[in-house]
mmCIF file of C-alpha atoms in Angstrom:
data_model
loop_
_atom_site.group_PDB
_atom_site.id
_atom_site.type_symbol
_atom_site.label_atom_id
_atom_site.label_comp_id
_atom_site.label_asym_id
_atom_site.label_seq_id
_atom_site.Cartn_x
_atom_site.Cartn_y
_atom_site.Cartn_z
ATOM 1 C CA UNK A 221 -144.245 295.350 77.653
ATOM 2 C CA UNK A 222 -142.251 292.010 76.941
ATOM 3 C CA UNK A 223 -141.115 292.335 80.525
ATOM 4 C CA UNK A 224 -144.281 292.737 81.843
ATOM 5 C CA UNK A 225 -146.171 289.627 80.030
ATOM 6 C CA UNK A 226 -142.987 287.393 81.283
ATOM 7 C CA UNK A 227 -143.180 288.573 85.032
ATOM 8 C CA UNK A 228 -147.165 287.622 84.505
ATOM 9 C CA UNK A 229 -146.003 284.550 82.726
ATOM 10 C CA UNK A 230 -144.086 283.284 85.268
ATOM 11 C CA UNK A 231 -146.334 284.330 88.211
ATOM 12 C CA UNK A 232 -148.874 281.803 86.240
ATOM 13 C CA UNK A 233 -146.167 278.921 86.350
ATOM 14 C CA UNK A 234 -146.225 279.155 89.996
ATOM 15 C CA UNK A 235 -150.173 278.883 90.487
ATOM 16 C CA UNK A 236 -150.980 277.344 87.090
ATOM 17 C CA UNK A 237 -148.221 275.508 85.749
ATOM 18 C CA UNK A 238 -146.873 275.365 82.496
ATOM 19 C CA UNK A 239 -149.645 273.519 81.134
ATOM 20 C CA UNK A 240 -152.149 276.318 82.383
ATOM 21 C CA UNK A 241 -150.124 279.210 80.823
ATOM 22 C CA UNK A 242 -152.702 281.337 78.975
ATOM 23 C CA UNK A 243 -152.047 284.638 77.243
ATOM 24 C CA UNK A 244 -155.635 285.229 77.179
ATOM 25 C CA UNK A 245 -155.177 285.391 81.116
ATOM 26 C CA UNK A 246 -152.019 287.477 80.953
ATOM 27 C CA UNK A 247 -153.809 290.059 78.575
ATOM 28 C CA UNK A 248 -156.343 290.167 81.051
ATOM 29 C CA UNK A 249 -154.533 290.569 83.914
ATOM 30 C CA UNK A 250 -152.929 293.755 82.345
ATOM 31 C CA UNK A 251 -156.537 294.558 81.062
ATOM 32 C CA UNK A 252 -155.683 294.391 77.884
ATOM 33 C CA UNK A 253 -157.235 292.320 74.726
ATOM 34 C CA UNK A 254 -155.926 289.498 73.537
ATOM 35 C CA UNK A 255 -154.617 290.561 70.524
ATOM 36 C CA UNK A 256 -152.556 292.973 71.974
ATOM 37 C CA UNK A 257 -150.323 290.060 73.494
ATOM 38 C CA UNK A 258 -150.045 288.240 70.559
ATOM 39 C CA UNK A 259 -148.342 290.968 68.796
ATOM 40 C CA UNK A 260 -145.314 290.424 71.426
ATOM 41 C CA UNK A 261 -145.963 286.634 71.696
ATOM 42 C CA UNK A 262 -147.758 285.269 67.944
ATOM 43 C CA UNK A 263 -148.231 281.790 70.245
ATOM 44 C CA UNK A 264 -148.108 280.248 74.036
ATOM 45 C CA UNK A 265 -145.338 278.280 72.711
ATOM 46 C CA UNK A 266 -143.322 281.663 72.070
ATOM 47 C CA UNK A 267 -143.816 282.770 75.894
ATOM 48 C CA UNK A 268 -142.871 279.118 76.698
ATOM 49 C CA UNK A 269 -139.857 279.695 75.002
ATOM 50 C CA UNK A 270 -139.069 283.026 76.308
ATOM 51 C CA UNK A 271 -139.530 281.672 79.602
ATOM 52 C CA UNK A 272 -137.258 278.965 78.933
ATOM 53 C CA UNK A 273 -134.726 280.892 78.179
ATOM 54 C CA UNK A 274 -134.795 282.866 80.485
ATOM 55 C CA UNK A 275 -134.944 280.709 83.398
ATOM 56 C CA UNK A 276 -131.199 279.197 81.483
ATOM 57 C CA UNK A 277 -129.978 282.617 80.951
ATOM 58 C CA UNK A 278 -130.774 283.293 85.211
ATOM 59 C CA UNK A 279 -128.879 279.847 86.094
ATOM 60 C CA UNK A 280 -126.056 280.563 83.701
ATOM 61 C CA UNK A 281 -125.986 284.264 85.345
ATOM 62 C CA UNK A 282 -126.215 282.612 88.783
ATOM 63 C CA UNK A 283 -123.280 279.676 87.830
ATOM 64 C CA UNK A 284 -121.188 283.123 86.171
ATOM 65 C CA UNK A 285 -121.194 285.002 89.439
ATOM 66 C CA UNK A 286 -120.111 282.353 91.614
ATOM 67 C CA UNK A 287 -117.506 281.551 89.312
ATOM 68 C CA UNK A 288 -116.220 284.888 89.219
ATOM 69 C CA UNK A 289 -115.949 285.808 92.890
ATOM 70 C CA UNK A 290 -113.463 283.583 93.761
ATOM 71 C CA UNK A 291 -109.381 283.337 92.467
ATOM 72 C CA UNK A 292 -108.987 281.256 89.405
ATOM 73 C CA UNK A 293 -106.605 279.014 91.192
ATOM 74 C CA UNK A 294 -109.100 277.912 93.906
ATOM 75 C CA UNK A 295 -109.856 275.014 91.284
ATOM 76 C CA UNK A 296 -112.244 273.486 94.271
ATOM 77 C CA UNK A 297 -113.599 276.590 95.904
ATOM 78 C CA UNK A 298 -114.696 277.497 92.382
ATOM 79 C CA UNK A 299 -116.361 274.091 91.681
ATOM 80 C CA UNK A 300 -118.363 274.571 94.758
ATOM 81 C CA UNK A 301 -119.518 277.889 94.789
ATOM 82 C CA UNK A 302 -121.186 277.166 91.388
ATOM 83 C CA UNK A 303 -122.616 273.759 91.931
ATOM 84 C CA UNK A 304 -124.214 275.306 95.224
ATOM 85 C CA UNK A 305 -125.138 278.278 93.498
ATOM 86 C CA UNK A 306 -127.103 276.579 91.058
ATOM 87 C CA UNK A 307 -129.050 274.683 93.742
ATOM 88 C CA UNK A 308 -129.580 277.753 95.597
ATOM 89 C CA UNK A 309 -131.197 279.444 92.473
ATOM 90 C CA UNK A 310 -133.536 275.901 92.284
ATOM 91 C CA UNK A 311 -134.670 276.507 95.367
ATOM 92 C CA UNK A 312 -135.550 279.790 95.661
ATOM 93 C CA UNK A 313 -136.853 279.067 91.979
ATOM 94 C CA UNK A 314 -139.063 276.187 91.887
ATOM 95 C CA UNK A 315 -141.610 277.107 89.293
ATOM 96 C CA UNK A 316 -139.071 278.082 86.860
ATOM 97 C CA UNK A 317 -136.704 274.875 87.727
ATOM 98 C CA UNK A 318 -139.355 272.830 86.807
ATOM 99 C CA UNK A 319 -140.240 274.624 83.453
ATOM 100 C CA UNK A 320 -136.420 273.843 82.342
ATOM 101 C CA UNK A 321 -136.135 270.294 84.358
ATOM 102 C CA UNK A 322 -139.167 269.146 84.762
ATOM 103 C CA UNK A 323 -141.778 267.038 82.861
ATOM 104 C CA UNK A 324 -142.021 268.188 79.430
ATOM 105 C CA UNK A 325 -144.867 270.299 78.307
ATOM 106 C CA UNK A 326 -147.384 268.376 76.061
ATOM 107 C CA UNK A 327 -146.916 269.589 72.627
ATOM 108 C CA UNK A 328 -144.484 271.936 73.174
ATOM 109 C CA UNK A 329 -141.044 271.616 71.042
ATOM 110 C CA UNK A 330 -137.616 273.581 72.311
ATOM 111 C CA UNK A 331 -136.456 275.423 69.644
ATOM 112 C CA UNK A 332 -132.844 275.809 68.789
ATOM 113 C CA UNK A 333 -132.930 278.993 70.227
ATOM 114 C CA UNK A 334 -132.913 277.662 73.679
ATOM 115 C CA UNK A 335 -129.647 275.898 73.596
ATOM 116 C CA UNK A 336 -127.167 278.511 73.793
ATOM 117 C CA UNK A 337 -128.675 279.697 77.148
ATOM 118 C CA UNK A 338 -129.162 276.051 78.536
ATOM 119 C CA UNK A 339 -125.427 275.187 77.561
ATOM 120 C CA UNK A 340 -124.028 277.805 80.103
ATOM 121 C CA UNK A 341 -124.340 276.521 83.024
ATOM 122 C CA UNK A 342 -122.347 273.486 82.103
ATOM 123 C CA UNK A 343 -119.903 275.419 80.308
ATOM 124 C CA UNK A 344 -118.508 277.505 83.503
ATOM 125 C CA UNK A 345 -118.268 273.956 85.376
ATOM 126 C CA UNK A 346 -116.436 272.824 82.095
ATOM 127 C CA UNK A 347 -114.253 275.622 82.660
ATOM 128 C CA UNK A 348 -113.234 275.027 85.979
ATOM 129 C CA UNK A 349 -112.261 271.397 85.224
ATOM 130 C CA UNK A 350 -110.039 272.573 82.020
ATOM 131 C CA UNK A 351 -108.246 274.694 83.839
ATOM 132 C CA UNK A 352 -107.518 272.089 85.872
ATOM 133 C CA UNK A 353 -106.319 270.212 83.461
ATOM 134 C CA UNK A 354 -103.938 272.830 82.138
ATOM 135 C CA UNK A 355 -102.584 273.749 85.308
ATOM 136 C CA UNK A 356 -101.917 269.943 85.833
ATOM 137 C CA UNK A 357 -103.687 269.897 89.242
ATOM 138 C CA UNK A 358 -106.184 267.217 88.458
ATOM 139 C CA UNK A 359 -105.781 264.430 90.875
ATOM 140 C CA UNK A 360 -105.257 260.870 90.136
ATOM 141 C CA UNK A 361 -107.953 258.530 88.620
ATOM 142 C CA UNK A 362 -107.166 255.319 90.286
ATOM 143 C CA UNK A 363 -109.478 252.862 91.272
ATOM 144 C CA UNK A 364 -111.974 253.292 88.532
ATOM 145 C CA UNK A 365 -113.133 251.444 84.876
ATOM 146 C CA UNK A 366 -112.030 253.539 81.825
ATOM 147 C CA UNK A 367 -114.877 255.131 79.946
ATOM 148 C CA UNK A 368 -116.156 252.909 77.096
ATOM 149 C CA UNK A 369 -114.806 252.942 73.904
ATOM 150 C CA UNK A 370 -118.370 254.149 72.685
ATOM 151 C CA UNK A 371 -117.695 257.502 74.496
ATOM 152 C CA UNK A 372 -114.735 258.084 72.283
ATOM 153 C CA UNK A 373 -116.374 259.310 69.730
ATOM 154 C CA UNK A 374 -118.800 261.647 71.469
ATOM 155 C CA UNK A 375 -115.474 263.127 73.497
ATOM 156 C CA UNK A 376 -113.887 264.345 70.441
ATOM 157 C CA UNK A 377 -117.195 266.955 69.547
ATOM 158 C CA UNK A 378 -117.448 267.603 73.533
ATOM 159 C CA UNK A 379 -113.841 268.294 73.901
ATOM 160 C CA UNK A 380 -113.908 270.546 70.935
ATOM 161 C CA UNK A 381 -116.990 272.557 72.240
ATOM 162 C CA UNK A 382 -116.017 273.346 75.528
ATOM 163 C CA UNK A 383 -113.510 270.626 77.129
ATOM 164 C CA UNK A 384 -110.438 271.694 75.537
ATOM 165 C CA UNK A 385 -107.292 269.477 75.735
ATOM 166 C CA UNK A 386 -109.384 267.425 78.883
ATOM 167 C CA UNK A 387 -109.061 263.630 78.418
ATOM 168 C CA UNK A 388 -112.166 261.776 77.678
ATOM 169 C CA UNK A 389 -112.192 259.822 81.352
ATOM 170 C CA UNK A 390 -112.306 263.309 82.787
ATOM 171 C CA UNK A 391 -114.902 264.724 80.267
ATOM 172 C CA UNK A 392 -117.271 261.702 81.070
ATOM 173 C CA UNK A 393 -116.635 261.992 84.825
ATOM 174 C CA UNK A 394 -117.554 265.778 84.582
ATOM 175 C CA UNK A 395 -120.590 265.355 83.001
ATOM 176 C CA UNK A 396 -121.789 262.355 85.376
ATOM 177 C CA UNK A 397 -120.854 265.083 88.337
ATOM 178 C CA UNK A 398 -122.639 267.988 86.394
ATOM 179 C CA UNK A 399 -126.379 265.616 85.896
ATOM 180 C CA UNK A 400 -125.594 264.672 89.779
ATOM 181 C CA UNK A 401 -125.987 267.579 90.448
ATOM 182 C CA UNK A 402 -129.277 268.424 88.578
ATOM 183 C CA UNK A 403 -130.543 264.841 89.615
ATOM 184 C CA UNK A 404 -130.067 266.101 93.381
ATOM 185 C CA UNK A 405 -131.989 269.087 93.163
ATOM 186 C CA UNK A 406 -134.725 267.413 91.403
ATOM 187 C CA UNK A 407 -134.842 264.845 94.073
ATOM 188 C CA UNK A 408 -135.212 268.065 96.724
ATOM 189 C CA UNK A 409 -137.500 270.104 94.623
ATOM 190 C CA UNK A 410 -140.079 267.382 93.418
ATOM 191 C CA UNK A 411 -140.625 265.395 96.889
ATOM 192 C CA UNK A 412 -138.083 262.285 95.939
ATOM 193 C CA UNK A 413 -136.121 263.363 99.801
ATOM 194 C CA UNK A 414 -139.143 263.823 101.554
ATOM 195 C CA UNK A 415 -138.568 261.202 104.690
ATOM 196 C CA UNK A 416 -135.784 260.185 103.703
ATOM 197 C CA UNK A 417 -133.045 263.190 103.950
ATOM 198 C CA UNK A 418 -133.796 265.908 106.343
ATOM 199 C CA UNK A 419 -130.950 268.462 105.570
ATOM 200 C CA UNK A 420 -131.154 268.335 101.784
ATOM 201 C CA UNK A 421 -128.639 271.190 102.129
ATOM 202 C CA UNK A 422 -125.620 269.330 103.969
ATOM 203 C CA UNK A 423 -126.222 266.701 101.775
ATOM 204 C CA UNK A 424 -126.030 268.750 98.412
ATOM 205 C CA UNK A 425 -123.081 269.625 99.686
ATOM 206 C CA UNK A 426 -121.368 266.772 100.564
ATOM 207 C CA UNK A 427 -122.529 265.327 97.103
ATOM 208 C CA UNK A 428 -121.053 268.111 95.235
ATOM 209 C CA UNK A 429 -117.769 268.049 97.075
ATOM 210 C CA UNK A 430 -117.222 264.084 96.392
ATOM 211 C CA UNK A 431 -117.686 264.429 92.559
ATOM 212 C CA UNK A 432 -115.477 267.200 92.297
ATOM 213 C CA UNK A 433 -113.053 264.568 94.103
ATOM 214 C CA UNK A 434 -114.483 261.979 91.502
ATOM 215 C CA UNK A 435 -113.838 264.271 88.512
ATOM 216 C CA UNK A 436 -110.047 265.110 89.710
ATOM 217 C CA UNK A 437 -110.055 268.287 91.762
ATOM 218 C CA UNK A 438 -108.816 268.345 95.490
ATOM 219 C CA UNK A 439 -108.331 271.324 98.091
#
């Protein structure tokens, strides 16, 4: 039943939006009353939610699998397959990119519940960068201004919570590659390219292979 009023749920994102979400629709779409929903979903926020997650929990999925098809020692290869993966789930998954990267719903608050499943994504590209780092493969950081002294602080709980033994120029590197890449596919998915880029494709990819260059890996 749960999966059932989700699969509606998210069929309504695509024609309706998030704002438009309605369980008195969904109940009556499985000809049901109203009431019946609500005893799976007391409020729209708690389908929002459940949506939410969701859509993190298919991304991280998506960003586990690529990850896990290639060797561990194709540091680059691995960086790739998930940054392109991810896009590749964003575009074949508009409606549900935009619930999780898009404008925020009016009214609606995340709940902590939701950031587990949106950490995961950025904890598989974390991954590949720390074992980088431990295999001492990380290229050299020449050329570029040291992270500000400000970012110290916020490196030590990062570091602790997925980074490892990563320096904090790397850290802050990774995480300017990792909202590239999100920044990107919201340019594609919401119109920002239209005109302007005609493969958005090639050039995902030639963005995602410069900042894994710009965080420190190299084929």
């Amino acid at each position: 039943m749960i999966r059932e009023i989700t699969d509606i749920g998210r069929r309504l994102l695509a024609t309706e939006g998030a704002t438009g979400l309605s369980l008195r629709a969904i109940a009556r779409e499985m000809g049901m009353v109203s009431s019946a929903v609500h005893r799976y979903f007391p409020t729209k926020d708690d389908l929002l939610t459940a949506l939410i997650i969701d859509a993190f929990n298919a991304v991280g999925d998506t960003a586990d699998a690529a990850d896990a098809a290639l060797p561990r020692d194709d540091l680059l290869g691995r960086w790739m397959a998930v940054t392109l993966a991810i896009r590749a789930w964003a575009v074949a998954h508009p409606h549900e990119y935009a619930l999780i990267h898009g404008s925020p719903v009016p009214g609606y608050q995340a709940p902590e519940d939701t950031v587990v499943a949106a950490s995961r994504d950025g904890a598989v590209l974390a991954a590949i960068v720390r074992d980088a780092a431990e295999a001492g493969v990380l290229g050299p950081m020449q050329g570029f201004p040291p992270p500000p002294a400000a970012f110290a602080a916020d490196a030590v709980n990062i570091r602790a919570a997925i980074f490892g033994g990563v320096d904090d120029d790397v850290i802050l590197r990774s995480l300017i590659a990792w909202t590239w890449a999100y920044g990107a596919i919201s340019f594609e998915l919401f119109g920002m390219f239209n005109n302007v880029i005609t493969d958005c494709a090639a050039a995902f990819e030639h963005g995602a292979r410069s900042m894994a260059r710009y965080v420190g890996l190299s084929g």
